[in-house]
Short mmCIF file of C-alpha atoms and ligand atoms in Angstrom, two decimals:
data_model
loop_
_atom_site.label_atom_id
_atom_site.label_comp_id
_atom_site.label_asym_id
_atom_site.label_seq_id
_atom_site.Cartn_x
_atom_site.Cartn_y
_atom_site.Cartn_z
CA MET A 1 -3.46 16.07 -13.57
CA LYS A 2 -3.74 14.38 -10.16
CA LYS A 3 -2.39 10.86 -9.84
CA ILE A 4 -5.11 8.25 -9.41
CA LEU A 5 -5.22 5.79 -6.54
CA ILE A 6 -7.91 3.12 -6.66
CA LEU A 7 -8.33 0.82 -3.69
CA ASN A 8 -9.76 -2.60 -4.36
CA TRP A 9 -10.97 -3.89 -1.01
CA LYS A 10 -11.91 -7.26 -2.54
CA MET A 11 -13.74 -9.48 0.02
CA GLN A 12 -11.40 -8.42 2.80
CA LEU A 13 -13.50 -6.09 4.98
CA SER A 14 -16.91 -6.48 6.64
CA VAL A 15 -19.47 -3.67 6.32
CA ASN A 16 -18.38 -2.28 9.69
CA ASP A 17 -14.69 -2.53 8.83
CA SER A 18 -15.29 -0.86 5.46
CA CYS A 19 -17.24 2.02 7.00
CA ASN A 20 -14.64 2.53 9.72
CA LEU A 21 -11.85 2.65 7.18
CA ALA A 22 -13.79 5.05 4.94
CA LYS A 23 -14.34 7.37 7.95
CA LYS A 24 -10.66 7.26 8.85
CA ILE A 25 -9.70 8.10 5.27
CA ILE A 26 -12.03 11.11 5.17
CA ASP A 27 -10.78 12.38 8.54
CA GLY A 28 -7.13 11.55 8.20
CA ILE A 29 -6.00 11.69 4.57
CA ASP A 30 -5.37 14.79 2.53
CA LEU A 31 -7.19 14.21 -0.74
CA GLU A 32 -5.98 17.39 -2.42
CA GLU A 33 -3.05 15.78 -4.17
CA VAL A 34 -4.49 12.48 -5.37
CA GLU A 35 -7.73 11.27 -6.86
CA LEU A 36 -8.64 8.53 -4.41
CA GLY A 37 -11.35 6.00 -5.20
CA ILE A 38 -12.43 3.11 -2.99
CA CYS A 39 -14.06 -0.07 -4.25
CA PRO A 40 -15.74 -1.78 -1.30
CA ASP A 41 -17.76 -4.99 -1.54
CA PHE A 42 -21.40 -4.63 -2.68
CA LEU A 43 -22.88 -4.90 0.83
CA SER A 44 -20.88 -1.92 2.05
CA ILE A 45 -21.52 0.39 -0.89
CA TYR A 46 -24.84 1.80 0.31
CA LYS A 47 -23.59 2.80 3.76
CA ILE A 48 -20.32 4.09 2.39
CA SER A 49 -22.07 6.20 -0.22
CA GLU A 50 -23.87 8.00 2.62
CA LEU A 51 -20.66 8.41 4.60
CA ILE A 52 -18.56 9.91 1.85
CA LYS A 53 -21.26 12.11 0.28
CA ASN A 54 -19.63 15.40 1.18
CA SER A 55 -16.02 14.32 0.81
CA GLN A 56 -13.62 14.18 -2.11
CA LEU A 57 -13.39 10.42 -1.80
CA LYS A 58 -14.80 8.66 -4.88
CA LEU A 59 -16.74 5.44 -4.99
CA GLY A 60 -16.21 2.42 -7.21
CA SER A 61 -17.47 -1.12 -7.37
CA GLN A 62 -15.52 -4.31 -7.95
CA ASN A 63 -17.90 -5.68 -10.57
CA THR A 64 -21.34 -5.28 -12.12
CA PHE A 65 -23.75 -7.10 -14.39
CA TRP A 66 -24.10 -6.42 -18.15
CA ALA A 67 -27.82 -5.60 -18.05
CA THR A 68 -29.34 -2.69 -16.17
CA LYS A 69 -32.57 -4.39 -15.07
CA GLY A 70 -34.41 -7.70 -15.36
CA ALA A 71 -34.70 -11.27 -14.19
CA TYR A 72 -31.06 -11.82 -13.25
CA THR A 73 -31.03 -13.50 -9.85
CA GLY A 74 -28.13 -12.44 -7.68
CA GLU A 75 -26.72 -9.82 -10.04
CA ILE A 76 -26.07 -6.12 -9.45
CA SER A 77 -27.13 -3.46 -11.94
CA PRO A 78 -24.72 -0.69 -12.97
CA THR A 79 -27.55 1.85 -12.88
CA PHE A 80 -28.44 0.88 -9.30
CA LEU A 81 -24.79 1.40 -8.42
CA LYS A 82 -24.79 4.75 -10.17
CA GLU A 83 -27.82 5.82 -8.14
CA LEU A 84 -25.67 5.34 -5.04
CA GLY A 85 -22.91 7.56 -6.37
CA VAL A 86 -20.64 4.88 -7.82
CA GLU A 87 -18.38 6.36 -10.52
CA PHE A 88 -15.91 3.58 -11.30
CA ILE A 89 -16.50 -0.08 -12.07
CA ILE A 90 -13.63 -2.56 -12.08
CA LEU A 91 -14.03 -4.95 -15.00
CA GLY A 92 -12.09 -8.08 -15.80
CA HIS A 93 -10.05 -8.36 -12.64
CA SER A 94 -7.91 -11.49 -12.91
CA GLU A 95 -9.55 -12.95 -9.79
CA ARG A 96 -12.90 -12.86 -11.61
CA ARG A 97 -11.42 -14.08 -14.88
CA THR A 98 -9.91 -17.04 -13.01
CA ASN A 99 -12.36 -17.88 -10.20
CA LEU A 100 -15.62 -16.91 -11.91
CA LYS A 101 -14.53 -17.82 -15.45
CA GLU A 102 -15.31 -14.36 -16.79
CA THR A 103 -14.48 -14.38 -20.47
CA ASP A 104 -13.43 -11.55 -22.76
CA GLU A 105 -16.92 -11.73 -24.23
CA ILE A 106 -18.58 -11.18 -20.84
CA ILE A 107 -16.20 -8.33 -20.09
CA ASN A 108 -17.05 -6.73 -23.44
CA LYS A 109 -20.78 -6.88 -22.66
CA LYS A 110 -20.20 -5.28 -19.28
CA MET A 111 -17.91 -2.65 -20.82
CA LYS A 112 -20.66 -1.58 -23.24
CA THR A 113 -23.29 -1.25 -20.51
CA VAL A 114 -20.97 0.57 -18.14
CA LEU A 115 -20.00 3.10 -20.83
CA GLU A 116 -23.58 3.52 -22.05
CA ASN A 117 -24.48 4.55 -18.52
CA SER A 118 -21.67 7.10 -18.25
CA LEU A 119 -19.76 5.17 -15.63
CA THR A 120 -15.97 4.82 -15.78
CA PRO A 121 -14.71 1.30 -16.40
CA ILE A 122 -11.42 0.27 -14.84
CA LEU A 123 -10.46 -2.51 -17.20
CA CYS A 124 -7.87 -4.88 -15.74
CA VAL A 125 -5.49 -6.57 -18.14
CA GLY A 126 -2.42 -8.67 -17.53
CA GLU A 127 -0.54 -11.86 -18.25
CA ASN A 128 -0.08 -14.95 -16.11
CA PHE A 129 3.36 -16.35 -15.35
CA GLU A 130 3.28 -18.96 -18.08
CA GLU A 131 2.29 -16.40 -20.73
CA ARG A 132 5.11 -14.22 -19.57
CA GLN A 133 7.64 -17.08 -19.73
CA ASN A 134 6.48 -17.80 -23.28
CA ASN A 135 6.93 -14.17 -24.37
CA LYS A 136 3.19 -13.79 -24.88
CA LYS A 137 2.70 -10.88 -22.46
CA ASP A 138 2.17 -8.12 -25.03
CA LEU A 139 -0.06 -10.25 -27.21
CA VAL A 140 -2.26 -11.25 -24.28
CA ILE A 141 -2.68 -7.66 -23.18
CA ILE A 142 -3.37 -6.33 -26.68
CA ASN A 143 -6.01 -9.04 -27.21
CA GLN A 144 -7.66 -8.35 -23.86
CA ILE A 145 -7.96 -4.65 -24.71
CA ARG A 146 -9.22 -5.24 -28.23
CA SER A 147 -11.82 -7.74 -27.04
CA ALA A 148 -13.02 -5.50 -24.21
CA LEU A 149 -13.47 -2.56 -26.59
CA LYS A 150 -14.95 -4.52 -29.49
CA ASP A 151 -17.90 -2.66 -31.07
CA VAL A 152 -18.03 -0.15 -28.23
CA ASP A 153 -19.84 3.05 -29.22
CA LEU A 154 -17.04 5.59 -29.07
CA LYS A 155 -19.27 8.51 -28.22
CA ASN A 156 -19.94 6.77 -24.90
CA ILE A 157 -16.32 6.91 -23.82
CA LYS A 158 -16.26 9.86 -21.44
CA ARG A 159 -13.51 8.31 -19.39
CA LEU A 160 -11.80 4.95 -19.53
CA ILE A 161 -9.21 3.59 -17.12
CA ILE A 162 -7.06 0.58 -17.90
CA ALA A 163 -5.00 -1.11 -15.20
CA TYR A 164 -2.05 -3.25 -16.13
CA GLU A 165 -1.84 -5.99 -13.51
CA PRO A 166 0.62 -8.83 -14.06
CA ILE A 167 -1.40 -11.66 -12.51
CA TRP A 168 1.58 -13.42 -10.99
CA VAL A 169 2.59 -10.44 -8.83
CA ILE A 170 -0.88 -9.65 -7.44
CA GLY A 171 -0.80 -10.21 -3.70
CA SER A 172 2.77 -11.56 -3.86
CA GLY A 173 4.47 -8.68 -2.07
CA GLN A 174 6.89 -8.37 -4.98
CA ALA A 175 5.95 -5.85 -7.67
CA ILE A 176 7.60 -5.71 -11.09
CA GLU A 177 10.13 -2.97 -11.87
CA SER A 178 8.59 0.40 -12.67
CA ASN A 179 10.34 0.65 -16.04
CA GLU A 180 8.72 -2.59 -17.14
CA ALA A 181 5.29 -1.29 -16.13
CA GLN A 182 6.07 1.90 -18.03
CA GLU A 183 6.93 -0.10 -21.18
CA THR A 184 3.75 -2.15 -20.93
CA ASN A 185 1.63 0.93 -20.28
CA THR A 186 3.11 2.49 -23.42
CA ILE A 187 1.94 -0.56 -25.38
CA ILE A 188 -1.49 -0.26 -23.76
CA LYS A 189 -1.69 3.41 -24.70
CA GLN A 190 -0.75 2.62 -28.28
CA THR A 191 -3.27 -0.22 -28.46
CA VAL A 192 -6.11 1.99 -27.21
CA SER A 193 -5.08 4.73 -29.67
CA ASP A 194 -5.12 2.20 -32.51
CA VAL A 195 -8.53 0.82 -31.54
CA LEU A 196 -9.98 4.33 -31.38
CA TYR A 197 -8.29 5.40 -34.60
CA ASN A 198 -9.58 2.35 -36.46
CA CYS A 199 -13.08 3.29 -35.36
CA GLY A 200 -12.64 6.83 -36.58
CA LEU A 201 -11.63 8.60 -33.39
CA GLU A 202 -8.26 10.30 -33.37
CA LEU A 203 -7.52 11.86 -30.00
CA LYS A 204 -4.96 14.63 -29.58
CA GLU A 205 -2.44 14.04 -26.77
CA LYS A 206 -4.30 16.25 -24.28
CA GLU A 207 -7.72 14.79 -25.13
CA PHE A 208 -6.28 11.31 -24.70
CA GLU A 209 -4.87 12.23 -21.29
CA ASN A 210 -8.22 13.63 -20.18
CA LYS A 211 -10.22 10.64 -21.31
CA ILE A 212 -7.95 7.65 -20.91
CA GLN A 213 -5.72 6.86 -17.99
CA ILE A 214 -3.49 3.87 -17.49
CA LEU A 215 -2.64 2.46 -14.08
CA TYR A 216 -0.30 -0.17 -12.73
CA GLY A 217 -1.46 -2.71 -10.15
CA GLY A 218 0.20 -5.62 -8.34
CA SER A 219 1.88 -5.44 -4.93
CA VAL A 220 2.07 -1.65 -4.86
CA ASP A 221 3.29 -0.49 -1.44
CA SER A 222 4.86 2.53 0.23
CA ASN A 223 8.35 1.44 -0.89
CA ASN A 224 7.60 1.28 -4.59
CA ILE A 225 4.63 3.60 -5.26
CA SER A 226 6.64 6.73 -6.01
CA LYS A 227 8.77 4.88 -8.58
CA PHE A 228 5.64 3.84 -10.47
CA LEU A 229 4.09 7.28 -10.30
CA LYS A 230 7.23 8.94 -11.65
CA GLU A 231 6.91 7.06 -14.93
CA PRO A 232 5.29 9.19 -17.64
CA ASN A 233 2.77 6.59 -18.83
CA ILE A 234 1.63 5.51 -15.37
CA ASP A 235 -1.27 7.74 -14.36
CA GLY A 236 -1.94 6.00 -11.10
CA VAL A 237 -2.13 2.70 -9.26
CA LEU A 238 -4.66 0.03 -8.38
CA VAL A 239 -3.98 -1.20 -4.87
CA GLY A 240 -5.20 -4.29 -3.04
CA GLY A 241 -3.39 -5.38 0.11
CA ALA A 242 -1.82 -2.03 1.03
CA GLY A 243 -5.21 -0.30 0.93
CA ILE A 244 -7.17 -2.27 3.51
CA LYS A 245 -5.51 -0.89 6.66
CA PHE A 246 -5.41 2.79 7.51
CA GLU A 247 -1.73 2.74 8.57
CA THR A 248 -0.41 1.17 5.37
CA LEU A 249 -2.66 3.35 3.25
CA ASN A 250 -1.55 6.47 5.05
CA ASN A 251 2.10 5.50 4.50
CA LEU A 252 1.36 4.82 0.86
CA ILE A 253 -0.10 8.27 0.32
CA LYS A 254 2.61 9.98 2.31
CA SER A 255 5.27 8.35 0.15
CA ILE A 256 3.74 9.84 -3.02
CA LYS A 257 4.49 13.36 -1.83
P1 PGA B 301 -2.35 -6.25 -4.51
O1 PGA B 301 -3.70 -6.40 -5.38
O2 PGA B 301 -2.05 -4.78 -4.39
O3 PGA B 301 -2.70 -6.88 -3.19
O4 PGA B 301 -1.28 -6.99 -5.24
C1 PGA B 301 -3.89 -5.61 -6.52
C2 PGA B 301 -5.15 -6.00 -7.22
O5 PGA B 301 -5.57 -7.18 -7.16
O6 PGA B 301 -5.78 -5.15 -7.87
#
């Protein structure tokens, strides 16, 4: 299975900058070896969807609303995103949990709608520094996963991606060690298996691999990416800072090979 690379462009690039970067990626990056998805801001998605139509580049969004249509001023529907070719939706990124006060309950509502509409959620989970210092990391992550998947209709899970992102290393330039990410991803895998099992769905190893992938995110760069991707329970990475300039992105992808 190809390793997954998801780029979260956050609110870092204008529409023009996003389109230029998408064009450079299509022209300059070999997408045979990785599954590369970009998550531009909402304004750029329409233009980018046109640009990447005939390429292997995949499209994601950084957020969505929990309803598909209605009187929800300022919100963005997952089905409107799907119409534009969006496949992935990031849910529960720590920047939204912190700045926009997104709760586990809100994330659960979004999770249900995203799955009902056959989109792939990229659920972000992770501890803050204080939780880590107090040895609460595993508990926090397990609770975030359980809450996000609460009462989800299992038949809707075609594909689910979970990204472990320790909040305190995001954007810091200093990632955690790959073996620690591997250990946490193993706990994540076990937690998802347990949730599914308790709801009556027991997935064989291969089925699990096909449906559920677990990423690491937080200061991934060209110096550390290959260490993360060598770990057996790290199926890919979620990248912020290193994915918003062509040169750093190109280096990142070259260092996987
Ligand atoms: P970073 O961001 O790679 O800049 O640390 C990762 C993220 O926020 O998903």
